mmCIF file of C-alpha atoms in Angstrom:
data_model
loop_
_atom_site.group_PDB
_atom_site.id
_atom_site.type_symbol
_atom_site.label_atom_id
_atom_site.label_comp_id
_atom_site.label_asym_id
_atom_site.label_seq_id
_atom_site.Cartn_x
_atom_site.Cartn_y
_atom_site.Cartn_z
ATOM 1 C CA LEU B 9 15.075 14.094 -4.896
ATOM 2 C CA ASP B 10 16.170 11.958 -8.239
ATOM 3 C CA THR B 11 12.695 13.568 -10.743
ATOM 4 C CA ASN B 12 14.303 9.858 -12.789
ATOM 5 C CA ALA B 13 12.800 6.940 -9.520
ATOM 6 C CA TYR B 14 9.353 8.176 -10.436
ATOM 7 C CA THR B 15 6.793 8.795 -13.037
ATOM 8 C CA GLY B 16 3.579 10.742 -13.437
ATOM 9 C CA THR B 17 2.878 14.005 -11.440
ATOM 10 C CA MET B 18 4.346 13.742 -7.206
ATOM 11 C CA TYR B 19 1.241 15.142 -5.042
ATOM 12 C CA THR B 20 2.279 15.925 -1.422
ATOM 13 C CA PHE B 21 -0.565 15.499 1.295
ATOM 14 C CA PRO B 22 -1.043 17.002 5.131
ATOM 15 C CA MET B 23 0.333 14.867 7.454
ATOM 16 C CA VAL B 24 -2.598 13.403 10.018
ATOM 17 C CA ASN B 25 -2.396 13.574 13.768
ATOM 18 C CA VAL B 26 -3.293 10.453 14.629
ATOM 19 C CA TYR B 27 -2.969 11.002 18.526
ATOM 20 C CA PRO B 28 -4.861 14.542 18.746
ATOM 21 C CA ASN B 29 -5.741 14.073 22.404
ATOM 22 C CA VAL B 30 -1.893 13.094 22.965
ATOM 23 C CA VAL B 31 -0.047 15.969 20.763
ATOM 24 C CA ASP B 32 -0.954 19.120 18.534
ATOM 25 C CA LYS B 33 1.480 17.707 15.666
ATOM 26 C CA PRO B 34 1.508 14.355 13.660
ATOM 27 C CA ALA B 35 3.868 12.233 15.393
ATOM 28 C CA THR B 36 3.650 9.757 12.877
ATOM 29 C CA LEU B 37 4.259 9.493 9.163
ATOM 30 C CA ALA B 38 0.202 8.954 8.456
ATOM 31 C CA LEU B 39 -1.682 10.410 5.784
ATOM 32 C CA THR B 40 -5.220 10.191 3.844
ATOM 33 C CA ILE B 41 -6.004 7.421 1.952
ATOM 34 C CA GLN B 42 -9.694 7.433 0.542
ATOM 35 C CA GLY B 43 -10.736 4.403 -0.524
ATOM 36 C CA LEU B 44 -9.184 1.036 -2.416
ATOM 37 C CA ASP B 45 -10.312 -1.105 -5.148
ATOM 38 C CA ILE B 46 -9.237 -4.763 -6.717
ATOM 39 C CA VAL B 47 -8.976 -4.776 -10.294
ATOM 40 C CA ASP B 48 -9.150 -8.279 -12.783
ATOM 41 C CA LYS B 49 -7.435 -7.205 -16.396
ATOM 42 C CA VAL B 50 -8.685 -10.581 -17.313
ATOM 43 C CA THR B 51 -12.089 -10.574 -16.358
ATOM 44 C CA ASN B 52 -11.945 -6.295 -16.587
ATOM 45 C CA SER B 53 -14.194 -7.005 -12.891
ATOM 46 C CA LYS B 54 -13.434 -4.431 -10.501
ATOM 47 C CA GLN B 55 -14.033 -4.961 -6.924
ATOM 48 C CA ASN B 56 -14.744 -1.382 -4.303
ATOM 49 C CA ILE B 57 -12.962 -3.061 -0.775
ATOM 50 C CA PHE B 58 -13.411 0.151 0.780
ATOM 51 C CA ASN B 59 -14.406 4.536 -0.105
ATOM 52 C CA ASN B 60 -14.173 6.099 3.529
ATOM 53 C CA LYS B 61 -11.445 7.861 4.681
ATOM 54 C CA TYR B 62 -8.610 6.217 6.698
ATOM 55 C CA ALA B 63 -5.533 7.317 8.344
ATOM 56 C CA VAL B 64 -2.658 5.084 7.013
ATOM 57 C CA LEU B 65 0.741 4.795 8.781
ATOM 58 C CA LEU B 66 3.457 4.517 6.051
ATOM 59 C CA ASP B 67 6.043 2.230 7.756
ATOM 60 C CA SER B 68 9.536 1.432 6.381
ATOM 61 C CA GLY B 69 10.350 -0.609 9.463
ATOM 62 C CA THR B 70 7.246 -2.780 8.821
ATOM 63 C CA THR B 71 7.550 -5.846 5.881
ATOM 64 C CA LEU B 72 3.709 -6.339 4.963
ATOM 65 C CA VAL B 73 1.031 -4.229 4.965
ATOM 66 C CA SER B 74 -2.155 -4.641 7.280
ATOM 67 C CA PHE B 75 -6.031 -3.705 7.491
ATOM 68 C CA PRO B 76 -9.025 -4.060 10.105
ATOM 69 C CA THR B 77 -10.086 -7.693 9.801
ATOM 70 C CA ASP B 78 -13.035 -6.826 7.787
ATOM 71 C CA LEU B 79 -11.038 -5.579 4.618
ATOM 72 C CA ALA B 80 -8.618 -7.397 5.045
ATOM 73 C CA ASP B 81 -10.831 -10.499 4.536
ATOM 74 C CA SER B 82 -12.339 -8.605 1.841
ATOM 75 C CA MET B 83 -9.184 -8.455 0.145
ATOM 76 C CA ALA B 84 -7.823 -12.338 0.604
ATOM 77 C CA LYS B 85 -12.161 -13.496 -0.397
ATOM 78 C CA PHE B 86 -10.779 -11.295 -4.565
ATOM 79 C CA VAL B 87 -8.102 -13.271 -4.498
ATOM 80 C CA ASN B 88 -9.874 -16.583 -3.002
ATOM 81 C CA ALA B 89 -7.584 -16.796 0.310
ATOM 82 C CA THR B 90 -8.562 -18.088 3.324
ATOM 83 C CA TYR B 91 -7.339 -17.649 6.745
ATOM 84 C CA SER B 92 -5.259 -20.005 8.431
ATOM 85 C CA ALA B 93 -5.150 -19.193 12.317
ATOM 86 C CA SER B 94 -2.398 -21.602 12.759
ATOM 87 C CA GLU B 95 -0.252 -19.396 10.319
ATOM 88 C CA SER B 96 -1.621 -15.881 11.681
ATOM 89 C CA VAL B 97 -1.663 -15.738 7.324
ATOM 90 C CA TYR B 98 -4.060 -15.971 4.440
ATOM 91 C CA ILE B 99 -2.905 -18.940 2.368
ATOM 92 C CA PHE B 100 -4.095 -19.466 -0.917
ATOM 93 C CA ASN B 101 -2.942 -21.191 -4.478
ATOM 94 C CA CYS B 102 0.034 -19.356 -6.330
ATOM 95 C CA PRO B 103 -1.917 -17.607 -8.832
ATOM 96 C CA THR B 104 -0.341 -17.372 -12.353
ATOM 97 C CA ASN B 105 -2.200 -13.918 -12.865
ATOM 98 C CA SER B 106 -0.320 -11.668 -10.885
ATOM 99 C CA ASP B 107 0.380 -9.786 -12.825
ATOM 100 C CA LEU B 108 -2.660 -8.691 -14.503
ATOM 101 C CA VAL B 109 -4.925 -8.338 -10.503
ATOM 102 C CA ASP B 110 -4.261 -4.908 -9.317
ATOM 103 C CA PHE B 111 -4.641 -3.620 -5.593
ATOM 104 C CA VAL B 112 -5.396 0.662 -6.222
ATOM 105 C CA PHE B 113 -4.851 3.116 -3.842
ATOM 106 C CA ASN B 114 -7.466 5.612 -3.976
ATOM 107 C CA PHE B 115 -5.631 8.881 -2.343
ATOM 108 C CA GLY B 116 -8.091 10.960 -3.787
ATOM 109 C CA ASP B 117 -5.425 12.670 -6.326
ATOM 110 C CA LEU B 118 -3.384 10.621 -6.552
ATOM 111 C CA LYS B 119 -4.024 6.326 -7.457
ATOM 112 C CA LEU B 120 -1.219 4.311 -7.190
ATOM 113 C CA GLU B 121 -1.886 0.756 -8.440
ATOM 114 C CA ILE B 122 0.110 -2.000 -6.952
ATOM 115 C CA PRO B 123 0.173 -5.750 -8.731
ATOM 116 C CA LEU B 124 -0.846 -8.804 -6.564
ATOM 117 C CA THR B 125 2.540 -9.905 -7.313
ATOM 118 C CA SER B 126 3.901 -7.397 -4.751
ATOM 119 C CA PHE B 127 1.653 -9.191 -2.069
ATOM 120 C CA LEU B 128 2.461 -12.750 -2.416
ATOM 121 C CA LEU B 129 4.441 -15.109 -0.103
ATOM 122 C CA LEU B 130 5.904 -17.442 -1.721
ATOM 123 C CA PRO B 131 6.447 -20.872 -0.247
ATOM 124 C CA GLU B 132 9.726 -22.492 0.388
ATOM 125 C CA GLY B 133 8.905 -25.548 -1.526
ATOM 126 C CA ASP B 134 5.905 -27.422 -3.521
ATOM 127 C CA SER B 135 3.476 -25.300 -0.971
ATOM 128 C CA VAL B 136 0.755 -22.723 -0.809
ATOM 129 C CA CYS B 137 1.467 -19.262 -1.212
ATOM 130 C CA GLY B 138 0.280 -16.392 1.204
ATOM 131 C CA PHE B 139 -1.451 -13.406 0.579
ATOM 132 C CA GLY B 140 1.000 -10.648 2.526
ATOM 133 C CA VAL B 141 -1.867 -8.118 4.047
ATOM 134 C CA LEU B 142 -2.165 -8.887 8.303
ATOM 135 C CA ARG B 143 -5.508 -8.036 9.628
ATOM 136 C CA SER B 144 -4.612 -5.274 12.507
ATOM 137 C CA ARG B 145 -5.997 -5.447 15.631
ATOM 138 C CA ASN B 146 -7.608 -1.549 15.616
ATOM 139 C CA SER B 147 -8.606 0.930 12.778
ATOM 140 C CA PHE B 148 -5.029 1.544 11.352
ATOM 141 C CA ILE B 149 -4.088 0.599 8.120
ATOM 142 C CA THR B 150 -0.333 0.384 7.806
ATOM 143 C CA LEU B 151 1.667 -0.044 3.910
ATOM 144 C CA GLY B 152 4.813 -1.169 4.980
ATOM 145 C CA ASP B 153 7.216 -2.182 2.808
ATOM 146 C CA SER B 154 5.351 -4.202 0.439
ATOM 147 C CA PHE B 155 3.543 -1.045 -0.991
ATOM 148 C CA LEU B 156 6.454 1.107 -0.345
ATOM 149 C CA ARG B 157 8.795 -0.455 -2.993
ATOM 150 C CA ASN B 158 6.394 0.780 -5.696
ATOM 151 C CA ALA B 159 6.030 4.351 -4.697
ATOM 152 C CA TYR B 160 8.179 7.230 -4.293
ATOM 153 C CA VAL B 161 7.788 8.859 -1.081
ATOM 154 C CA VAL B 162 9.717 12.309 -0.035
ATOM 155 C CA TYR B 163 9.066 13.073 3.749
ATOM 156 C CA ASP B 164 9.036 16.317 5.402
ATOM 157 C CA LEU B 165 8.541 16.155 8.801
ATOM 158 C CA ASP B 166 9.631 20.267 9.415
ATOM 159 C CA ASN B 167 6.475 21.166 7.479
ATOM 160 C CA TYR B 168 4.213 17.936 8.433
ATOM 161 C CA GLN B 169 4.095 16.424 4.591
ATOM 162 C CA ILE B 170 4.482 13.753 2.689
ATOM 163 C CA SER B 171 5.279 13.509 -1.265
ATOM 164 C CA LEU B 172 3.921 10.815 -3.276
ATOM 165 C CA ALA B 173 4.346 9.533 -6.610
ATOM 166 C CA LYS B 174 4.514 6.209 -8.654
ATOM 167 C CA ALA B 175 8.242 4.498 -8.543
ATOM 168 C CA ALA B 176 9.915 4.235 -11.781
ATOM 169 C CA ASN B 177 10.656 0.538 -12.782
ATOM 170 C CA ASN B 178 13.673 1.225 -15.142
ATOM 171 C CA THR B 179 15.543 3.705 -14.098
ATOM 172 C CA HIS B 180 18.827 2.493 -16.016
ATOM 173 C CA GLY B 181 20.980 4.488 -12.919
ATOM 174 C CA GLN B 182 20.376 7.686 -14.080
ATOM 175 C CA GLN B 183 19.883 10.499 -11.654
ATOM 176 C CA ASN B 184 18.564 13.815 -11.964
ATOM 177 C CA ILE B 185 18.849 15.347 -8.647
ATOM 178 C CA VAL B 186 16.922 18.104 -7.612
ATOM 179 C CA GLU B 187 16.881 20.150 -4.714
ATOM 180 C CA ILE B 188 13.668 20.692 -2.104
ATOM 181 C CA PRO B 189 13.760 24.024 -0.996
ATOM 182 C CA SER B 190 13.036 24.665 2.650
ATOM 183 C CA ASP B 191 9.484 25.281 2.503
ATOM 184 C CA GLY B 192 8.933 22.034 0.985
ATOM 185 C CA LYS B 193 7.390 23.268 -1.755
ATOM 186 C CA ILE B 194 8.569 20.254 -3.974
ATOM 187 C CA PRO B 195 9.125 21.442 -7.776
ATOM 188 C CA GLY B 196 7.012 19.963 -10.105
ATOM 189 C CA ALA B 197 5.091 18.561 -7.537
ATOM 190 C CA LEU B 198 0.989 19.731 -6.649
ATOM 191 C CA MET B 199 -0.293 20.127 -3.080
ATOM 192 C CA ALA B 200 -3.060 17.684 -3.095
ATOM 193 C CA GLU B 201 -6.870 19.025 -2.775
ATOM 194 C CA ALA B 202 -8.793 15.780 -1.676
ATOM 195 C CA GLU B 203 -9.854 16.526 1.799
ATOM 196 C CA MET B 204 -7.879 14.848 4.815
ATOM 197 C CA TRP B 205 -9.613 12.405 7.674
ATOM 198 C CA THR B 206 -10.171 13.933 10.347
ATOM 199 C CA GLY B 207 -10.029 11.198 12.942
ATOM 200 C CA TYR B 208 -12.573 7.939 13.875
ATOM 201 C CA THR B 209 -16.448 7.434 13.505
ATOM 202 C CA THR B 210 -18.654 4.785 14.716
ATOM 203 C CA SER B 211 -18.878 3.663 11.056
ATOM 204 C CA SER B 212 -15.719 3.919 9.910
ATOM 205 C CA THR B 213 -16.241 0.530 7.676
ATOM 206 C CA SER B 214 -18.017 -0.708 5.338
ATOM 207 C CA THR B 215 -19.618 -4.065 3.550
ATOM 208 C CA VAL B 216 -18.924 -4.779 0.210
ATOM 209 C CA LYS B 217 -19.921 -8.216 -1.462
ATOM 210 C CA VAL B 218 -16.872 -9.706 -2.863
ATOM 211 C CA GLU B 219 -16.428 -12.428 -5.711
ATOM 212 C CA SER B 220 -13.359 -13.688 -6.638
ATOM 213 C CA LYS B 221 -12.464 -13.498 -10.033
ATOM 214 C CA ILE B 222 -9.145 -15.214 -9.836
ATOM 215 C CA PRO B 223 -8.895 -19.231 -10.313
ATOM 216 C CA PRO B 224 -6.108 -21.029 -8.060
ATOM 217 C CA THR B 225 -2.976 -21.801 -9.724
ATOM 218 C CA THR B 226 0.488 -21.247 -9.018
ATOM 219 C CA ILE B 227 2.798 -18.895 -10.226
ATOM 220 C CA GLY B 228 6.862 -18.592 -9.423
ATOM 221 C CA LYS B 229 8.383 -14.670 -9.157
ATOM 222 C CA GLU B 230 10.121 -13.438 -6.348
ATOM 223 C CA PRO B 231 9.653 -10.028 -4.710
ATOM 224 C CA LEU B 232 11.290 -6.879 -4.365
ATOM 225 C CA THR B 233 10.827 -4.999 -1.486
ATOM 226 C CA MET B 234 11.713 -0.974 -1.022
ATOM 227 C CA SER B 235 12.790 0.590 2.610
ATOM 228 C CA ALA B 236 13.160 4.340 2.892
ATOM 229 C CA SER B 237 16.599 5.601 3.591
ATOM 230 C CA GLY B 238 16.060 9.863 4.968
ATOM 231 C CA ARG B 239 13.558 11.544 2.114
ATOM 232 C CA VAL B 240 13.455 8.728 -0.422
ATOM 233 C CA VAL B 241 12.137 5.573 -0.858
ATOM 234 C CA ILE B 242 15.498 2.754 -1.834
ATOM 235 C CA LYS B 243 15.059 -0.367 -3.495
ATOM 236 C CA THR B 244 16.270 -3.358 -1.855
ATOM 237 C CA VAL B 245 15.333 -6.766 -2.624
ATOM 238 C CA THR B 246 13.842 -9.857 0.221
ATOM 239 C CA LYS B 247 12.735 -13.101 -0.168
ATOM 240 C CA TYR B 248 9.098 -13.609 1.782
ATOM 241 C CA THR B 249 8.418 -17.570 2.820
ATOM 242 C CA CYS B 250 5.248 -19.364 4.130
ATOM 243 C CA ASN B 251 5.388 -22.714 5.607
ATOM 244 C CA LYS B 252 3.404 -25.292 4.621
ATOM 245 C CA SER B 253 -0.560 -25.290 6.025
ATOM 246 C CA SER B 254 -1.099 -28.217 7.558
#
């Protein structure tokens, strides 16, 4: 564990078993999310997308993030993105203020603010951008590289735990490696107290009214991605592209 690679407090969450009828123990790297907000720092506006418990899969093998369709549509509406059936992605005019719009992932004890920049799919030329939030075909939420590059994650498969903290942006190559004991109790980390997701319900989603506060303009910033290696998350560079919509 590199304590210089994250900022703030690290919290340890129990993994959740999304297949209780198949296995007795968690078989995926999933934990509970409590809600999601979008904050526009320019207009000082805040939009709640959901405040229900969901099981979320942390998947470094997935490039983007995916949400149930109604939630994905609400997120896209806030940034003035519309769904393109031909591209199977939301598209919109590239915004200039993507660093000033945050998606606040609420895990209860921990809230991670992820800038809109992390979810931009940049065009190869003079074209529209893609909004890197996919529609899920089920009730799962999957958080891939675009989310993980903003987090420092420790997977404890022996004790069925996942520890999360905000990734540090500038470590200047200085590491402070701390050994993780066999009981999984990370030095300095706190055990999460938020209630766990315990299963699917017939009303796991809620409808919210979303109004966009973001003007349709342009940006030219190349995002980074992150993948998992062992227990920790390592930064890599990837360029996303979005074909011009016809």
